[in-house]
Amino acid sequence: MSVCRDSEHFRGLAAEWGELYRRCRAVTPFQAHAWLYSWWRSYGVPGRLRVVLVRGGADGRLVAAAPLWRVPGPLPVLAPLGGRITDYCDVLVDDAYPEALPALAGALADLARTAVVDLREVRPGGAAGGLHACWRGPRRRLRDSTCLELPAVPVDGLVDRLPSSRGQRVRAKLRKLDREGVEQRAVPAAEVPQALRRLLDLHRRQWAGRGVTAEHLTDRFAEHLTRAVGTMAATDEARVTEFRLGGDLVAVDLTLLSPRLSGGYLYGADPVLRSLKLDVTALLLRNGARINAGSGRTTMSLLRGDEPHKHHWRPEAVPNQRLLLARRRTAPVLWLLAAHARTRRWAADRLRDRAWARRLRRGGHGTAT
């Protein structure tokens, strides 16, 4: 076991991290080295990197990793790299190496003597769930954000899941997109940085005067996204698609990819599409279904965000988990974090049915849009 605390060392792990990533059944695109390293460059604090590495076998290959950092603040907490702009966090564990998970738990137990390990946004079935199960010290499992998921099937299959009247309306919207002549183009990896700049510009125009995730408008987010996705597109871990109408660019979509899951992370759409009554969600979901065709993926995630337009497609609401791990001396911090989380959840539940809160959510904006 070792702990990577140096940014250059972390950068140099790209090749073997990629090999481990491909041996992990439960990974999402957000565990890709390019995403995590780029996030650290844009959002990390020097001296606080704590990437736990476990090696095994005769060749000493990387068999488990926990991409963490020590979060600034009054409480001693180790959190996953990726922060609030990352929809799924997890550790990586080699499926073919059964000793990897308990070895990683032992390595994290050493760090947990001085800080609570706070694993946010763990997707059900993630490797961190097994880590929590074999943890020998104080631990808590809490509910975290909810993601919306659809099966990775052709768009006709998505429409067939809908009630007949709604399905007919969706088919009419898809035919209108074709009738109006909306064309799509998969952006080559070499052109992705320029396409992402166009995406962010359209995203800004799309949400002008409405609720928008403020971080999406910052320079550091643009730098992170361009750096991460530029690398991920070259290894088919990301796909950028442009849509044109009459030769004019009207939308750009970014989809992140792992072996079993695709996630519609961010898009930008010209407000002209609304004025023409062209359904952007139908456009994006049809594109997502095309990307998944023949890939072996089973899940098309709409990621976080509870916008009404997503529910029109009857997705499954899948709550992420928050896993807290501690040792006896750091248990009071764990209890404090758990109590704070439960209080926030209680307050959110009390507000959920208030009329003004429902109006706020309808005008809100989540990570995946």
Coordinates of C-alpha atoms in Angstrom, one line a residue:
M1 CA 0.0 0.0 0.0
S2 CA 1.1 3.5 -0.7
V3 CA -0.4 7.0 -0.7
C4 CA 0.2 9.3 -3.7
R5 CA 0.4 12.9 -2.4
D6 CA 2.1 14.5 -5.3
S7 CA 0.3 15.9 -8.4
E8 CA 3.0 14.8 -10.8
H9 CA 3.0 11.3 -9.4
F10 CA -0.7 11.2 -9.9
R11 CA -0.4 12.4 -13.5
G12 CA 2.1 9.6 -14.1
L13 CA -0.4 6.9 -13.0
A14 CA -2.5 7.4 -16.1
A15 CA -1.6 4.3 -18.0
E16 CA -1.9 1.8 -15.2
W17 CA -4.9 3.6 -13.8
G18 CA -6.6 3.0 -17.2
E19 CA -5.8 -0.7 -17.1
L20 CA -7.3 -0.9 -13.6
Y21 CA -10.3 1.0 -14.7
R22 CA -11.0 -1.5 -17.5
R23 CA -10.8 -4.4 -15.0
C24 CA -13.5 -2.8 -12.7
R25 CA -17.1 -3.8 -13.5
A26 CA -18.7 -1.1 -11.4
V27 CA -16.9 2.0 -12.7
T28 CA -18.6 5.0 -14.1
P29 CA -17.0 7.6 -16.4
F30 CA -16.2 9.8 -13.4
Q31 CA -13.5 7.3 -12.2
A32 CA -11.5 7.7 -15.4
H33 CA -8.0 9.1 -14.7
A34 CA -8.5 12.0 -17.1
W35 CA -11.5 13.3 -15.2
L36 CA -10.0 12.9 -11.7
Y37 CA -6.6 14.3 -12.5
S38 CA -8.1 17.3 -14.4
W39 CA -10.4 18.0 -11.5
W40 CA -7.5 18.0 -9.1
R41 CA -5.6 20.5 -11.3
S42 CA -8.5 22.9 -11.4
Y43 CA -10.0 22.4 -7.9
G44 CA -7.4 20.7 -5.7
V45 CA -5.3 22.3 -2.9
P46 CA -1.6 21.6 -2.9
G47 CA -0.5 19.3 -0.1
R48 CA -3.9 17.7 0.4
L49 CA -3.9 14.9 -2.3
R50 CA -4.3 11.4 -0.8
V51 CA -4.7 8.8 -3.5
V52 CA -4.5 5.4 -1.9
L53 CA -2.8 2.7 -4.1
V54 CA -2.8 -1.0 -3.6
R55 CA -0.6 -3.3 -5.6
G56 CA -0.7 -7.1 -5.9
G57 CA 0.4 -10.1 -7.8
A58 CA 3.9 -11.1 -8.9
D59 CA 4.1 -8.1 -11.2
G60 CA 3.0 -5.5 -8.6
R61 CA 0.2 -4.3 -10.8
L62 CA -2.3 -1.7 -9.5
V63 CA -5.3 -3.7 -8.1
A64 CA -7.2 -1.0 -6.1
A65 CA -7.2 2.7 -5.7
A66 CA -9.1 5.3 -3.7
P67 CA -8.9 8.8 -5.2
L68 CA -9.2 11.1 -2.2
W69 CA -8.1 14.4 -0.8
R70 CA -8.1 16.0 2.6
V71 CA -10.9 18.6 2.4
P72 CA -10.1 22.1 3.8
G73 CA -12.3 23.0 6.8
P74 CA -12.6 22.6 10.6
L75 CA -13.3 18.8 10.5
P76 CA -10.7 16.2 9.4
V77 CA -12.4 14.6 6.3
L78 CA -11.0 12.7 3.4
A79 CA -13.4 13.0 0.4
P80 CA -13.3 11.7 -3.2
L81 CA -11.8 13.7 -5.9
G82 CA -14.4 15.2 -8.2
G83 CA -16.4 17.4 -5.8
R84 CA -19.9 18.8 -6.6
I85 CA -19.4 18.6 -10.4
T86 CA -19.1 14.8 -10.3
D87 CA -22.3 12.8 -10.3
Y88 CA -20.9 9.4 -9.2
C89 CA -17.9 8.8 -6.9
D90 CA -16.3 5.5 -6.1
V91 CA -13.1 3.6 -5.4
L92 CA -11.6 1.2 -8.0
V93 CA -11.2 -2.5 -7.2
D94 CA -9.9 -5.2 -9.7
D95 CA -12.7 -7.7 -10.1
A96 CA -10.2 -10.5 -10.8
Y97 CA -8.3 -9.9 -7.6
P98 CA -10.4 -10.8 -4.5
E99 CA -7.7 -9.7 -2.0
A100 CA -7.9 -6.1 -3.4
L101 CA -11.0 -5.0 -1.4
P102 CA -9.8 -6.0 2.1
A103 CA -6.3 -4.7 1.3
L104 CA -7.8 -1.3 0.3
A105 CA -10.0 -1.3 3.5
G106 CA -6.8 -1.9 5.5
A107 CA -5.0 0.9 3.8
L108 CA -7.9 3.3 4.4
A109 CA -8.1 2.2 8.0
D110 CA -4.7 3.7 8.6
L111 CA -5.7 7.0 7.1
A112 CA -9.0 6.9 9.1
R113 CA -7.1 7.2 12.4
T114 CA -6.8 10.9 11.8
A115 CA -9.7 11.7 9.4
V116 CA -13.2 10.4 8.5
V117 CA -13.5 8.9 5.0
D118 CA -16.6 10.5 3.6
L119 CA -17.5 8.8 0.3
R120 CA -20.3 10.9 -1.4
E121 CA -22.5 10.0 -4.4
V122 CA -21.7 6.3 -4.5
R123 CA -23.9 4.6 -7.1
P124 CA -25.7 1.4 -5.8
G125 CA -23.5 -1.5 -6.7
G126 CA -20.3 0.5 -6.6
A127 CA -17.1 -0.9 -5.3
A128 CA -17.3 1.4 -2.3
G129 CA -20.4 -0.5 -1.1
G130 CA -18.2 -3.6 -0.6
L131 CA -15.6 -1.5 1.2
H132 CA -18.3 -0.3 3.6
A133 CA -19.5 -3.9 4.1
C134 CA -16.1 -5.1 5.2
W135 CA -15.2 -2.1 7.3
R136 CA -14.4 -3.0 10.9
G137 CA -14.7 0.4 12.5
P138 CA -17.5 2.8 13.0
R139 CA -19.5 3.3 9.7
R140 CA -22.7 4.9 8.5
R141 CA -24.7 4.5 5.2
L142 CA -26.8 7.5 4.3
R143 CA -28.9 8.5 1.3
D144 CA -27.3 11.0 -1.0
S145 CA -28.5 12.6 -4.3
T146 CA -31.0 10.8 -6.6
C147 CA -30.0 10.1 -10.2
L148 CA -32.5 9.2 -12.9
E149 CA -31.8 6.2 -15.1
L150 CA -33.2 4.6 -18.3
P151 CA -32.3 1.3 -19.9
A152 CA -29.7 1.6 -22.7
V153 CA -32.0 0.5 -25.5
P154 CA -32.9 2.0 -29.0
V155 CA -35.1 5.0 -28.9
D156 CA -38.1 3.0 -30.1
G157 CA -37.6 0.9 -26.9
L158 CA -37.6 4.1 -24.8
V159 CA -40.8 5.3 -26.5
D160 CA -42.5 1.8 -26.0
R161 CA -42.1 2.2 -22.2
L162 CA -44.4 5.2 -22.3
P163 CA -48.2 5.2 -22.1
S164 CA -49.6 5.0 -25.6
S165 CA -50.8 8.6 -25.8
R166 CA -47.5 10.0 -24.6
G167 CA -45.6 7.7 -26.8
Q168 CA -47.6 9.0 -29.8
R169 CA -46.7 12.5 -28.9
V170 CA -43.0 11.7 -28.5
R171 CA -43.0 9.9 -31.9
A172 CA -44.5 13.0 -33.4
K173 CA -41.7 15.2 -31.9
L174 CA -39.1 12.8 -33.3
R175 CA -40.6 13.0 -36.7
K176 CA -40.7 16.8 -36.5
L177 CA -37.0 16.9 -35.8
D178 CA -36.4 14.9 -39.0
R179 CA -38.9 17.0 -41.0
E180 CA -37.2 20.2 -39.9
G181 CA -33.8 18.8 -41.0
V182 CA -31.9 18.7 -37.8
E183 CA -28.5 17.1 -38.6
Q184 CA -26.0 15.7 -36.1
R185 CA -22.3 15.1 -36.3
A186 CA -20.0 13.2 -33.9
V187 CA -17.1 15.6 -33.2
P188 CA -13.7 14.1 -33.8
A189 CA -11.4 14.0 -30.7
A190 CA -9.1 16.6 -32.2
E191 CA -11.9 19.1 -32.5
V192 CA -13.4 18.5 -29.0
P193 CA -11.8 21.5 -27.2
Q194 CA -13.4 24.0 -29.7
A195 CA -16.7 22.1 -29.6
L196 CA -16.8 22.4 -25.8
R197 CA -16.3 26.1 -26.0
R198 CA -19.3 26.3 -28.3
L199 CA -21.3 24.0 -25.9
L200 CA -20.6 26.3 -23.0
D201 CA -21.5 29.4 -24.9
L202 CA -24.9 27.8 -25.9
H203 CA -25.4 26.6 -22.4
R204 CA -24.9 30.1 -21.1
R205 CA -27.4 31.5 -23.7
Q206 CA -29.9 28.7 -23.0
W207 CA -30.1 29.5 -19.3
A208 CA -29.8 33.3 -19.5
G209 CA -32.2 34.8 -16.9
R210 CA -33.1 31.4 -15.4
G211 CA -31.7 29.2 -12.7
V212 CA -28.3 27.9 -13.8
T213 CA -25.5 26.0 -12.0
A214 CA -23.2 28.9 -11.3
E215 CA -20.0 26.8 -11.5
H216 CA -20.8 25.9 -15.1
L217 CA -20.1 29.6 -16.0
T218 CA -16.6 29.8 -14.4
D219 CA -13.3 29.7 -16.2
R220 CA -12.0 26.8 -14.0
F221 CA -14.9 24.6 -15.0
A222 CA -14.3 25.3 -18.6
E223 CA -10.6 24.5 -18.2
H224 CA -11.4 21.3 -16.4
L225 CA -14.0 20.2 -18.9
T226 CA -11.8 20.9 -21.9
R227 CA -8.8 19.2 -20.4
A228 CA -10.6 16.1 -19.2
V229 CA -13.0 15.5 -22.1
G230 CA -10.3 16.2 -24.6
T231 CA -8.4 13.2 -23.2
M232 CA -11.5 11.1 -22.6
A233 CA -12.8 11.5 -26.2
A234 CA -9.5 10.0 -27.6
T235 CA -10.2 6.8 -25.6
D236 CA -13.9 6.7 -26.2
E237 CA -14.8 7.6 -22.6
A238 CA -16.6 10.7 -23.9
R239 CA -18.6 11.7 -27.0
V240 CA -19.4 15.2 -28.1
T241 CA -22.2 15.7 -30.7
E242 CA -23.1 18.8 -32.6
F243 CA -26.5 19.5 -34.1
R244 CA -27.2 21.9 -36.9
L245 CA -30.3 23.3 -38.5
G246 CA -30.0 24.9 -41.9
G247 CA -26.2 24.9 -41.5
D248 CA -26.4 26.8 -38.2
L249 CA -25.2 25.2 -34.9
V250 CA -28.2 24.9 -32.6
A251 CA -27.0 22.4 -29.9
V252 CA -24.0 20.5 -28.6
D253 CA -24.2 17.5 -26.3
L254 CA -21.6 15.9 -24.0
T255 CA -22.1 12.3 -23.0
L256 CA -19.6 10.5 -20.7
L257 CA -19.1 6.8 -21.2
S258 CA -18.0 3.7 -19.2
P259 CA -18.2 0.1 -20.2
R260 CA -21.7 -0.3 -18.6
L261 CA -23.1 3.2 -18.3
S262 CA -23.5 6.4 -20.3
G263 CA -24.3 9.7 -18.7
G264 CA -25.7 12.8 -20.4
Y265 CA -23.5 15.3 -18.5
L266 CA -24.0 18.7 -20.2
Y267 CA -25.6 20.3 -23.2
G268 CA -26.1 23.7 -24.7
A269 CA -29.1 24.5 -26.9
D270 CA -29.9 27.7 -28.9
P271 CA -33.1 29.2 -27.6
V272 CA -34.3 29.2 -31.3
L273 CA -35.2 25.5 -30.8
R274 CA -37.8 26.5 -28.2
S275 CA -39.3 29.1 -30.6
L276 CA -39.5 26.4 -33.3
K277 CA -41.1 24.0 -30.7
L278 CA -38.4 21.4 -31.3
D279 CA -38.1 19.0 -28.3
V280 CA -34.5 19.2 -27.1
T281 CA -34.9 16.3 -24.7
A282 CA -36.1 14.0 -27.4
L283 CA -33.2 15.1 -29.6
L284 CA -30.6 14.3 -26.8
L285 CA -32.1 11.0 -25.8
R286 CA -32.3 9.7 -29.3
N287 CA -28.6 10.7 -29.6
G288 CA -27.8 8.9 -26.4
A289 CA -29.6 5.8 -27.6
R290 CA -27.5 5.9 -30.8
I291 CA -24.3 6.2 -28.9
N292 CA -25.1 3.2 -26.8
A293 CA -26.1 1.0 -29.8
G294 CA -24.0 -2.2 -29.9
S295 CA -21.8 -1.0 -27.0
G296 CA -22.9 -3.6 -24.4
R297 CA -23.9 -0.8 -22.0
T298 CA -27.0 -1.5 -19.9
T299 CA -27.8 2.0 -18.4
M300 CA -28.3 5.4 -19.8
S301 CA -28.2 7.8 -16.9
L302 CA -29.7 11.2 -16.8
L303 CA -27.5 11.9 -13.8
R304 CA -28.5 14.2 -11.0
G305 CA -31.3 16.8 -11.4
D306 CA -35.0 16.3 -11.0
E307 CA -36.2 18.4 -13.9
P308 CA -39.8 17.7 -15.0
H309 CA -38.7 17.1 -18.7
K310 CA -36.7 14.1 -17.6
H311 CA -39.7 12.5 -15.9
H312 CA -41.7 12.5 -19.1
W313 CA -39.6 9.5 -20.2
R314 CA -40.4 7.5 -17.0
P315 CA -36.9 7.0 -15.7
E316 CA -36.1 5.1 -12.6
A317 CA -35.1 7.2 -9.6
V318 CA -31.9 5.6 -8.2
P319 CA -30.6 7.2 -5.0
N320 CA -26.8 7.4 -4.5
Q321 CA -25.3 6.5 -1.2
R322 CA -23.1 8.4 1.2
L323 CA -20.7 6.1 3.1
L324 CA -18.9 7.3 6.2
L325 CA -15.9 5.3 7.5
A326 CA -14.0 6.0 10.7
R327 CA -11.8 4.5 13.5
R328 CA -12.7 4.8 17.1
R329 CA -10.7 8.0 17.7
T330 CA -12.4 9.7 14.7
A331 CA -15.9 8.3 15.4
P332 CA -17.2 11.6 17.0
V333 CA -16.6 13.4 13.7
L334 CA -18.5 10.6 11.9
W335 CA -21.5 11.0 14.2
L336 CA -21.4 14.8 13.7
L337 CA -21.4 14.4 9.9
A338 CA -24.2 11.9 10.0
A339 CA -26.3 14.0 12.3
H340 CA -25.8 17.1 10.1
A341 CA -26.8 15.1 7.0
R342 CA -29.9 13.7 8.6
T343 CA -31.0 17.2 9.7
R344 CA -30.5 18.5 6.2
R345 CA -32.5 15.6 4.8
W346 CA -35.3 16.2 7.3
A347 CA -35.5 19.9 6.3
A348 CA -35.5 19.0 2.6
D349 CA -38.3 16.6 3.1
R350 CA -40.4 19.1 5.0
L351 CA -39.9 21.7 2.2
R352 CA -40.6 19.2 -0.7
D353 CA -44.3 19.7 -0.6
R354 CA -44.4 23.4 -0.1
A355 CA -45.8 25.2 -3.2
W356 CA -43.0 27.8 -3.4
A357 CA -40.4 25.0 -3.2
R358 CA -42.1 23.1 -6.1
R359 CA -42.0 26.3 -8.2
L360 CA -38.3 26.8 -7.4
R361 CA -37.5 23.2 -8.4
R362 CA -39.4 23.6 -11.7
G363 CA -37.2 26.6 -12.5
G364 CA -34.0 25.0 -11.2
H365 CA -31.2 23.4 -12.9
G366 CA -29.2 20.2 -12.1
T367 CA -25.8 18.9 -13.0
A368 CA -26.9 16.8 -16.0
T369 CA -28.5 19.7 -18.0

